[in-house]
CSV table of C-alpha atoms in Angstrom, one decimal:
chain,number,residue,atom,x,y,z
A,1,LYS,CA,114.5,15.5,146.2
A,2,HIS,CA,118.1,14.6,147.1
A,3,PRO,CA,120.4,17.7,146.3
A,4,SER,CA,122.4,15.2,144.0
A,5,TYR,CA,119.2,14.0,142.2
A,6,TYR,CA,119.8,15.8,138.9
A,7,THR,CA,123.4,15.2,138.9
A,8,LEU,CA,122.8,11.4,139.3
A,9,ARG,CA,119.9,11.4,136.9
A,10,SER,CA,122.1,13.2,134.3
A,11,GLU,CA,125.0,10.6,134.9
A,12,MET,CA,122.6,7.8,134.3
A,13,ILE,CA,121.0,9.2,131.1
A,14,TYR,CA,124.6,9.9,129.9
A,15,PHE,CA,125.7,6.3,130.6
A,16,LEU,CA,122.6,4.7,129.0
A,17,ASN,CA,123.0,6.9,125.8
A,18,GLN,CA,126.6,6.5,125.5
A,19,GLN,CA,126.1,2.7,125.5
A,20,LYS,CA,123.5,3.0,122.7
A,21,ARG,CA,125.8,5.2,120.6
A,22,ILE,CA,128.6,2.7,121.0
A,23,LYS,CA,126.4,-0.2,119.9
A,24,LYS,CA,125.3,1.7,116.9
A,25,ILE,CA,128.9,2.5,115.9
A,26,ARG,CA,130.1,-1.0,116.3
A,27,ALA,CA,127.0,-2.3,114.2
A,28,ARG,CA,128.4,-0.2,111.1
A,29,LYS,CA,131.2,-1.4,109.2
A,30,THR,CA,134.4,-0.5,111.0
A,31,ALA,CA,137.1,-1.8,108.6
A,32,ALA,CA,138.8,1.0,106.8
A,33,VAL,CA,137.3,1.5,103.2
A,34,VAL,CA,140.1,2.3,100.9
A,35,ARG,CA,139.0,4.5,98.0
A,36,HIS,CA,139.9,7.5,95.8
A,37,GLY,CA,143.8,7.0,96.8
A,38,LEU,CA,142.7,7.6,100.5
A,39,GLU,CA,143.6,5.1,103.2
A,40,LYS,CA,140.0,5.4,104.7
A,41,VAL,CA,136.8,7.1,103.3
A,42,ASN,CA,134.3,5.7,106.0
A,43,LEU,CA,134.7,8.1,108.9
A,44,GLU,CA,132.7,8.6,112.3
A,45,ILE,CA,133.0,12.3,113.3
A,46,GLY,CA,131.8,13.7,116.6
A,47,PHE,CA,130.2,17.0,117.1
A,48,LEU,CA,128.1,18.8,119.6
A,49,PRO,CA,124.8,20.7,118.9
A,50,ILE,CA,126.2,24.2,119.1
A,51,THR,CA,126.3,27.0,116.5
A,52,ALA,CA,130.1,26.3,116.0
A,53,CYS,CA,129.3,22.9,114.6
A,54,ALA,CA,128.4,24.8,111.4
A,55,PRO,CA,131.6,23.6,109.3
A,56,LEU,CA,130.9,20.1,109.9
A,57,ALA,CA,127.2,20.4,109.1
A,58,ILE,CA,128.0,22.2,105.9
A,59,ALA,CA,130.7,19.8,104.8
A,60,LYS,CA,128.1,17.1,105.2
A,61,GLU,CA,125.1,18.7,103.6
A,62,LYS,CA,127.0,20.7,100.8
A,63,GLY,CA,129.0,17.8,99.6
A,64,PHE,CA,132.4,19.0,100.7
A,65,PHE,CA,133.4,15.6,102.3
A,66,ILE,CA,132.2,13.7,99.1
A,67,LYS,CA,133.9,16.4,96.9
A,68,HIS,CA,137.4,15.4,98.6
A,69,GLY,CA,136.7,11.6,98.5
A,70,LEU,CA,135.3,11.1,101.9
A,71,ASP,CA,131.9,9.7,100.8
A,72,GLU,CA,131.1,7.6,103.8
A,73,VAL,CA,131.1,10.2,106.6
A,74,ASN,CA,128.8,9.8,109.6
A,75,LEU,CA,128.4,12.8,111.9
A,76,VAL,CA,128.0,11.5,115.4
A,77,ARG,CA,126.0,14.1,117.5
A,78,GLU,CA,127.1,14.1,121.3
A,79,SER,CA,125.4,15.8,124.2
A,80,SER,CA,128.5,16.9,126.0
A,81,TRP,CA,132.3,17.1,125.3
A,82,ARG,CA,132.6,14.2,127.6
A,83,GLY,CA,131.1,12.0,124.8
A,84,ILE,CA,133.6,13.2,122.6
A,85,VAL,CA,136.5,12.3,125.1
A,86,ASP,CA,135.0,8.8,125.4
A,87,GLY,CA,134.7,8.4,121.6
A,88,MET,CA,138.3,9.3,121.0
A,89,THR,CA,140.0,7.5,123.9
A,90,GLY,CA,137.8,4.4,123.1
A,91,GLY,CA,138.5,4.6,119.4
A,92,TYR,CA,135.0,4.7,118.3
A,93,LEU,CA,135.4,8.2,116.6
A,94,ASP,CA,137.9,8.9,113.8
A,95,ALA,CA,137.8,12.7,114.4
A,96,ALA,CA,136.0,15.2,116.3
A,97,GLN,CA,135.1,18.9,116.7
A,98,MET,CA,136.8,19.9,120.0
A,99,PRO,CA,137.2,22.9,122.2
A,100,SER,CA,140.6,24.4,121.5
A,101,GLY,CA,142.1,23.2,124.6
A,102,MET,CA,141.0,19.5,124.2
A,103,PRO,CA,143.9,18.0,122.1
A,104,MET,CA,146.4,19.6,124.5
A,105,TRP,CA,144.5,18.5,127.6
A,106,LEU,CA,144.1,14.8,126.2
A,107,SER,CA,147.9,14.8,125.2
A,108,LEU,CA,148.9,16.0,128.7
A,109,GLY,CA,146.9,13.3,130.6
A,110,GLY,CA,144.0,15.4,131.6
A,111,ASN,CA,141.7,12.5,131.2
A,112,LYS,CA,142.4,10.0,134.1
A,113,ASN,CA,146.2,11.1,134.1
A,114,GLU,CA,146.7,8.9,131.0
A,115,PRO,CA,148.3,10.9,128.0
A,116,LEU,CA,146.6,10.4,124.8
A,117,PRO,CA,148.3,12.1,121.8
A,118,VAL,CA,145.8,14.1,120.1
A,119,VAL,CA,146.6,16.4,117.1
A,120,THR,CA,144.9,19.5,115.4
A,121,ALA,CA,145.6,20.6,111.9
A,122,LEU,CA,142.5,23.1,111.6
A,123,THR,CA,141.1,25.8,113.6
A,124,MET,CA,137.4,25.7,112.6
A,125,THR,CA,136.2,28.9,114.5
A,126,ARG,CA,137.4,31.7,116.5
A,127,ASN,CA,135.2,33.6,119.2
A,128,GLY,CA,131.6,33.1,119.5
A,129,ASN,CA,131.5,32.7,123.2
A,130,ALA,CA,130.3,34.9,126.0
A,131,ILE,CA,129.9,35.0,129.9
A,132,THR,CA,126.3,35.2,131.0
A,133,LEU,CA,125.0,35.9,134.6
A,134,ALA,CA,121.3,35.6,135.8
A,135,LYS,CA,119.1,38.5,135.2
A,136,ARG,CA,118.8,39.0,139.1
A,137,PHE,CA,122.6,40.1,139.2
A,138,TYR,CA,121.8,42.9,136.6
A,139,GLU,CA,118.9,43.9,138.7
A,140,GLU,CA,121.2,44.3,141.8
A,141,GLY,CA,123.6,46.4,140.0
A,142,VAL,CA,126.2,44.0,138.7
A,143,HIS,CA,127.2,45.3,135.3
A,144,SER,CA,131.0,44.7,135.2
A,145,LEU,CA,133.7,42.4,136.6
A,146,SER,CA,134.6,44.9,139.4
A,147,ASP,CA,130.8,44.8,140.4
A,148,PHE,CA,130.8,41.0,140.5
A,149,LYS,CA,133.7,41.0,142.7
A,150,LYS,CA,132.0,43.6,145.1
A,151,TYR,CA,128.8,41.5,145.0
A,152,LEU,CA,130.9,38.4,146.0
A,153,LEU,CA,132.4,40.0,148.8
A,154,LYS,CA,129.1,41.1,150.2
A,155,THR,CA,127.6,37.6,149.8
A,156,ARG,CA,130.4,35.5,151.0
A,157,GLU,CA,127.9,33.4,152.9
A,158,GLN,CA,126.3,32.3,149.8
A,159,THR,CA,127.6,29.8,147.3
A,160,HIS,CA,127.7,31.0,143.7
A,161,ARG,CA,128.1,28.5,140.9
A,162,MET,CA,129.2,29.0,137.4
A,163,GLY,CA,128.8,26.5,134.6
A,164,VAL,CA,131.3,25.7,132.1
A,165,VAL,CA,131.3,22.8,129.4
A,166,HIS,CA,134.7,21.3,130.1
A,167,PRO,CA,137.9,21.9,131.9
A,168,ALA,CA,139.7,21.9,128.4
A,169,SER,CA,137.2,24.4,126.9
A,170,MET,CA,138.1,27.9,126.1
A,171,HIS,CA,135.0,28.9,127.8
A,172,ASN,CA,136.4,27.6,131.1
A,173,LEU,CA,139.9,29.0,130.5
A,174,LEU,CA,138.6,32.4,129.5
A,175,LEU,CA,136.0,32.5,132.4
A,176,ARG,CA,138.9,31.7,135.0
A,177,TYR,CA,141.2,34.2,133.4
A,178,TRP,CA,138.6,36.9,133.4
A,179,LEU,CA,137.7,36.2,137.1
A,180,ALA,CA,141.3,35.9,138.1
A,181,ALA,CA,142.1,39.3,136.4
A,182,GLY,CA,139.4,40.8,138.6
A,183,GLY,CA,140.9,39.5,141.8
A,184,ILE,CA,138.3,36.6,141.9
A,185,ASP,CA,139.6,33.0,142.6
A,186,PRO,CA,137.7,30.8,140.4
A,187,ASP,CA,138.3,27.8,142.9
A,188,SER,CA,137.6,29.4,146.1
A,189,ASP,CA,135.4,32.5,145.4
A,190,VAL,CA,133.0,30.6,143.2
A,191,VAL,CA,132.1,27.0,142.3
A,192,MET,CA,132.9,25.9,138.9
A,193,LYS,CA,130.4,23.2,137.6
A,194,ASN,CA,130.7,21.0,134.2
A,195,ILE,CA,127.5,21.1,132.4
A,196,PRO,CA,126.6,20.2,128.9
A,197,PRO,CA,126.0,23.3,126.6
A,198,ALA,CA,122.3,22.6,125.8
A,199,GLN,CA,121.6,22.4,129.6
A,200,MET,CA,122.9,25.9,130.5
A,201,VAL,CA,119.8,27.9,130.1
A,202,VAL,CA,117.7,25.3,131.9
A,203,ASP,CA,119.9,25.3,134.8
A,204,LEU,CA,120.2,29.1,134.9
A,205,LYS,CA,116.3,29.4,135.0
A,206,GLY,CA,116.2,26.7,137.5
A,207,GLY,CA,118.6,28.5,139.7
A,208,THR,CA,121.1,25.6,140.0
A,209,ILE,CA,123.8,28.0,138.6
A,210,ASP,CA,124.2,31.7,138.9
A,211,GLY,CA,125.8,32.1,135.4
A,212,TYR,CA,128.0,30.3,132.9
A,213,SER,CA,130.4,30.7,129.9
A,214,VAL,CA,129.5,28.9,126.9
A,215,GLY,CA,129.3,29.0,122.9
A,216,GLU,CA,126.2,30.2,121.1
A,217,PRO,CA,123.4,30.0,120.9
A,218,TRP,CA,123.1,29.5,124.7
A,219,ASN,CA,124.1,33.1,125.6
A,220,TYR,CA,121.9,34.8,123.2
A,221,ARG,CA,118.9,32.6,124.1
A,222,ALA,CA,119.1,33.4,127.7
A,223,ALA,CA,119.2,37.1,126.9
A,224,VAL,CA,116.3,36.8,124.3
A,225,GLU,CA,114.2,34.6,126.9
A,226,GLY,CA,115.0,37.2,129.7
A,227,SER,CA,116.7,34.6,132.2
A,228,GLY,CA,120.2,36.0,131.8
A,229,PHE,CA,122.5,38.9,130.4
A,230,THR,CA,125.8,38.9,128.8
A,231,ILE,CA,128.3,40.5,131.4
A,232,ALA,CA,131.2,40.0,128.8
A,233,THR,CA,131.8,38.6,125.4
A,234,ASP,CA,134.9,36.8,124.4
A,235,LEU,CA,135.3,39.8,121.8
A,236,GLU,CA,136.2,41.9,125.1
A,237,VAL,CA,138.1,39.2,126.8
A,238,TRP,CA,140.3,38.0,124.0
A,239,LEU,CA,139.6,39.1,120.5
A,240,GLY,CA,140.3,36.3,118.1
A,241,HIS,CA,140.9,33.5,120.3
A,242,PRO,CA,140.7,29.9,118.9
A,243,GLY,CA,137.2,28.4,119.6
A,244,LYS,CA,136.6,24.9,118.1
A,245,VAL,CA,139.4,22.8,116.3
A,246,LEU,CA,139.5,19.6,114.3
A,247,GLY,CA,141.0,16.8,116.5
A,248,VAL,CA,142.4,13.4,115.8
A,249,ARG,CA,144.3,10.9,117.6
A,250,GLU,CA,148.1,10.9,116.6
A,251,ASP,CA,148.2,7.3,115.8
A,252,TRP,CA,145.2,7.9,113.5
A,253,ALA,CA,146.9,10.7,111.7
A,254,GLU,CA,149.8,8.6,111.1
A,255,THR,CA,147.9,5.6,109.9
A,256,TYR,CA,145.7,7.7,107.5
A,257,PRO,CA,147.9,10.6,106.4
A,258,ASN,CA,146.1,11.3,103.0
A,259,THR,CA,142.6,11.1,104.7
A,260,HIS,CA,143.8,13.5,107.3
A,261,ILE,CA,144.7,15.9,104.6
A,262,ALA,CA,141.4,15.4,102.6
A,263,LEU,CA,139.4,15.9,105.9
A,264,THR,CA,141.1,19.2,106.6
A,265,LYS,CA,140.6,20.3,103.0
A,266,ALA,CA,136.8,19.4,103.2
A,267,LEU,CA,136.4,21.3,106.5
A,268,LEU,CA,138.6,24.2,105.4
A,269,GLU,CA,136.3,24.8,102.4
A,270,ALA,CA,133.2,24.4,104.5
A,271,CYS,CA,134.6,27.2,107.0
A,272,LYS,CA,135.1,29.4,103.9
A,273,TYR,CA,131.5,28.8,102.7
A,274,CYS,CA,130.1,29.4,106.3
A,275,ALA,CA,131.8,32.9,106.3
A,276,ASP,CA,130.1,34.1,103.2
A,277,PRO,CA,127.0,36.3,104.4
A,278,ALA,CA,125.0,35.2,101.2
A,279,ASN,CA,124.9,31.7,102.8
A,280,ALA,CA,123.9,32.8,106.2
A,281,GLN,CA,120.2,32.0,106.0
A,282,GLU,CA,120.7,28.7,104.4
A,283,ILE,CA,123.3,27.8,107.2
A,284,ARG,CA,120.8,28.8,109.9
A,285,GLN,CA,118.3,26.6,108.6
A,286,ILE,CA,120.5,23.5,108.6
A,287,LEU,CA,121.8,24.3,112.1
A,288,ALA,CA,118.4,24.8,113.4
A,289,SER,CA,117.2,21.4,112.1
A,290,ARG,CA,116.9,18.3,114.4
A,291,ASP,CA,120.2,16.9,113.0
A,292,TYR,CA,122.2,19.5,114.4
A,293,VAL,CA,121.4,22.2,117.0
A,294,SER,CA,117.6,21.4,117.0
A,295,THR,CA,116.4,25.0,118.3
A,296,ASP,CA,114.5,27.8,116.9
A,297,ILE,CA,116.2,29.4,113.9
A,298,GLU,CA,116.1,32.8,115.8
A,299,TYR,CA,118.8,31.6,118.2
A,300,ILE,CA,121.1,30.8,115.3
A,301,GLN,CA,122.7,34.1,114.6
A,302,LEU,CA,125.4,34.3,111.7
A,303,GLU,CA,124.7,37.6,110.1
A,304,ASN,CA,126.0,41.2,111.0
A,305,PRO,CA,127.0,40.7,114.8
A,306,SER,CA,126.2,44.4,115.5
A,307,SER,CA,122.5,43.9,114.4
A,308,ASP,CA,121.9,41.7,117.5
A,309,SER,CA,122.6,42.1,121.2
A,310,CYS,CA,122.7,39.7,124.3
A,311,ASP,CA,122.8,42.3,126.7
A,312,LEU,CA,120.4,44.4,128.9
A,313,ASP,CA,122.3,47.5,128.9
A,314,HIS,CA,122.5,50.4,126.5
A,315,PRO,CA,124.4,51.1,124.3
A,316,MET,CA,124.0,47.3,123.5
A,317,ARG,CA,127.1,45.2,123.4
A,318,GLU,CA,128.2,43.6,120.1
A,319,TYR,CA,127.0,40.0,119.7
A,320,ALA,CA,129.9,37.4,120.3
A,321,HIS,CA,129.8,36.0,116.6
A,322,HIS,CA,131.8,33.2,115.2
A,323,GLN,CA,134.7,33.7,112.9
A,324,PHE,CA,134.8,30.7,110.5
A,325,TYR,CA,137.3,31.8,107.8
A,326,SER,CA,139.2,34.9,106.4
A,327,GLU,CA,142.2,35.6,104.3
A,328,SER,CA,144.4,36.3,107.5
A,329,ALA,CA,144.9,32.5,108.0
A,330,ILE,CA,142.6,32.3,111.2
A,331,ASN,CA,142.1,28.6,110.4
A,332,ARG,CA,145.8,27.8,110.7
A,333,PRO,CA,146.7,26.0,114.0
A,334,SER,CA,148.9,28.1,116.2
A,335,ARG,CA,151.7,27.1,118.4
A,336,THR,CA,151.7,30.1,120.4
A,337,GLU,CA,148.0,29.7,121.3
A,338,GLN,CA,148.7,26.0,122.1
A,339,ILE,CA,151.4,27.1,124.6
A,340,TRP,CA,149.1,29.6,126.3
A,341,ILE,CA,146.4,27.0,126.5
A,342,MET,CA,149.3,24.7,128.2
A,343,THR,CA,150.1,27.5,130.8
A,344,GLN,CA,146.4,27.9,131.8
A,345,LEU,CA,145.8,24.1,132.2
A,346,ALA,CA,148.8,24.0,134.5
A,347,ARG,CA,147.7,27.3,136.3
A,348,TRP,CA,144.6,25.5,137.5
A,349,GLY,CA,146.0,22.1,138.3
A,350,ASP,CA,144.4,20.4,135.4
A,351,THR,CA,147.7,19.0,133.7
A,352,PRO,CA,151.3,19.4,134.8
A,353,PHE,CA,153.2,21.8,132.8
A,354,PRO,CA,155.5,19.5,130.6
A,355,ARG,CA,159.2,20.0,130.8
A,356,ASN,CA,159.3,18.8,127.1
A,357,TRP,CA,156.8,21.5,126.2
A,358,VAL,CA,158.6,22.4,122.9
A,359,GLU,CA,158.2,18.6,121.6
A,360,ILE,CA,154.5,18.4,123.0
A,361,VAL,CA,153.5,21.5,121.0
A,362,GLU,CA,155.1,20.6,117.9
A,363,ARG,CA,153.2,17.0,118.0
A,364,VAL,CA,149.9,18.5,119.0
A,365,CYS,CA,150.0,21.5,116.4
A,366,ARG,CA,150.2,20.0,112.8
A,367,VAL,CA,150.8,23.2,110.8
A,368,ARG,CA,152.3,21.1,107.8
A,369,VAL,CA,149.1,19.3,107.3
A,370,PHE,CA,147.1,22.6,107.3
A,371,SER,CA,149.7,24.2,105.0
A,372,THR,CA,149.4,21.2,102.5
A,373,ALA,CA,145.6,21.2,102.6
A,374,ALA,CA,145.4,25.1,102.0
A,375,ARG,CA,148.2,24.8,99.3
A,376,GLU,CA,146.3,22.1,97.5
A,377,LEU,CA,143.0,24.3,97.7
A,378,GLY,CA,144.9,27.2,96.2
A,379,LEU,CA,144.6,29.4,99.4
A,380,ASP,CA,147.1,31.9,100.7
A,381,ILE,CA,149.2,30.3,103.3
A,382,SER,CA,151.4,33.2,104.3
A,383,TYR,CA,151.5,33.8,108.0
A,384,THR,CA,152.8,36.3,110.6
A,385,ARG,CA,152.9,35.2,114.2
A,386,GLN,CA,150.6,37.5,116.1
A,387,PRO,CA,150.9,38.3,119.9
A,388,ILE,CA,148.5,37.0,122.4
A,389,GLN,CA,146.5,40.1,124.0
A,390,LEU,CA,143.9,39.6,126.5
A,391,PHE,CA,141.8,42.3,128.0
A,392,ASP,CA,143.9,42.9,131.1
A,393,GLY,CA,146.9,43.8,129.0
A,394,LYS,CA,149.3,41.3,130.6
A,395,PRO,CA,151.9,40.3,128.0
A,396,PHE,CA,152.4,36.7,127.2
A,397,ASN,CA,155.8,35.4,126.2
A,398,ALA,CA,155.5,32.1,124.5
A,399,ASP,CA,159.3,31.6,124.5
A,400,ASP,CA,159.3,31.5,128.3
A,401,PRO,CA,156.1,30.1,129.5
A,402,ILE,CA,157.3,29.0,132.9
A,403,ALA,CA,158.4,32.7,133.8
A,404,TYR,CA,154.8,33.7,132.7
A,405,LEU,CA,153.2,31.0,135.0
A,406,ASN,CA,155.2,32.1,138.0
A,407,ASP,CA,154.2,35.8,137.4
A,408,LEU,CA,150.4,35.0,137.7
A,409,LYS,CA,149.0,36.0,141.0
A,410,ILE,CA,146.1,33.8,141.3
A,411,LYS,CA,146.8,30.1,140.5
A,412,ARG,CA,147.3,26.8,141.9
A,413,ASP,CA,150.5,25.2,142.8
A,414,PHE,CA,151.5,23.6,139.5
A,415,SER,CA,154.0,20.8,138.8
A,416,ILE,CA,156.6,20.7,136.0
A,417,ALA,CA,157.1,17.1,134.6
A,418,GLU,CA,158.3,15.4,131.5
A,419,VAL,CA,155.1,13.9,129.6
A,420,ILE,CA,155.7,10.6,127.9
A,421,LEU,CA,153.4,10.4,124.8
A,422,ASP,CA,154.7,7.1,123.3
A,423,ALA,CA,153.4,4.5,125.9
A,424,PRO,CA,151.5,1.7,124.3
A,425,ARG,CA,147.8,2.0,124.0
A,426,ARG,CA,145.0,0.7,122.1
A,427,THR,CA,145.1,1.7,118.5
A,428,ALA,CA,142.8,4.1,116.7
A,429,ALA,CA,139.6,3.0,114.6
């Protein structure tokens, strides 16, 4: 077969499936249905079949959407984050589960250099990711980041490919950070390849990639099936990092402000439900079903993370579990975290660093919507800004992000430019 056969085949399948989904969405009633004091109750919400979709699945299956007046919610399952991007830019989706970097990436013009203002008012998950390498690396003595660097130096004549799910995903940003902290240039020492999450294990088994960074259950599954091992969990790279967020277009948020608050409330309640260990078995069964992750229930792990391992070594490494909710305001969107994401997108040349970065962060990060939703639910909204601390100990100063960028050793030449968010564009759904 031609070396690009599988890539071209995947592109064709994606295009055909996307056209089918768009036709289905257009066939449904698209005019806003006003009800219960909300501007719109008929919502199309995108998600991917991963464990982190739990809040959306639970909000749908346990009635939290209906409880808050959103009684015509349709969850649109996409196979890749590219489908979410297309749905948001095309106006076919009202809202979506997104990697935590995607609202900023879209707002800064990461998609075709066309800024699309997208906002987030809710962090739905934290952690739950890991870095997996093929089992053969472990057998050849690669058990740590320093071992991996030595191996790459010994095998310079070989091409080593690492899979990530999207340039704006925390998987990509943390994998790049992890590699660079170990003296490995993620753009010249390895090849980074964008792959849908559910395809990671298949490609690892097939040998088309040597490793990947992805959310669960795909790290755990590779370990259970013996095709890979976890060389680092995100608990070891950045404990408590934002994973998946709720994203909506800025023009949508302005058109449907009460609906936005109701949506945030429904998902915040669902996050709280997901965090209760008493509900774990029920949630696992829901997620394993064909409507959501469509996998064997043994790969959906929500209980005590120390009881399971995705590592070949001893003592076994703690499983990279998701955090859905806690009293410490982990669901609150963080401006500091969005500034860090902004620096990493600029670091690797995905977007310029905006000269008007203060304005951009304020527009992307909708703390007021979260606070209103939490207050109406009777939840504690007190918050203390926490410093960002990654595994290498390098301090991050959110008050001077450009100085932080300049101090990074491994990076691309980055540009600083004002990003204009108010250009005319197609209106939201």
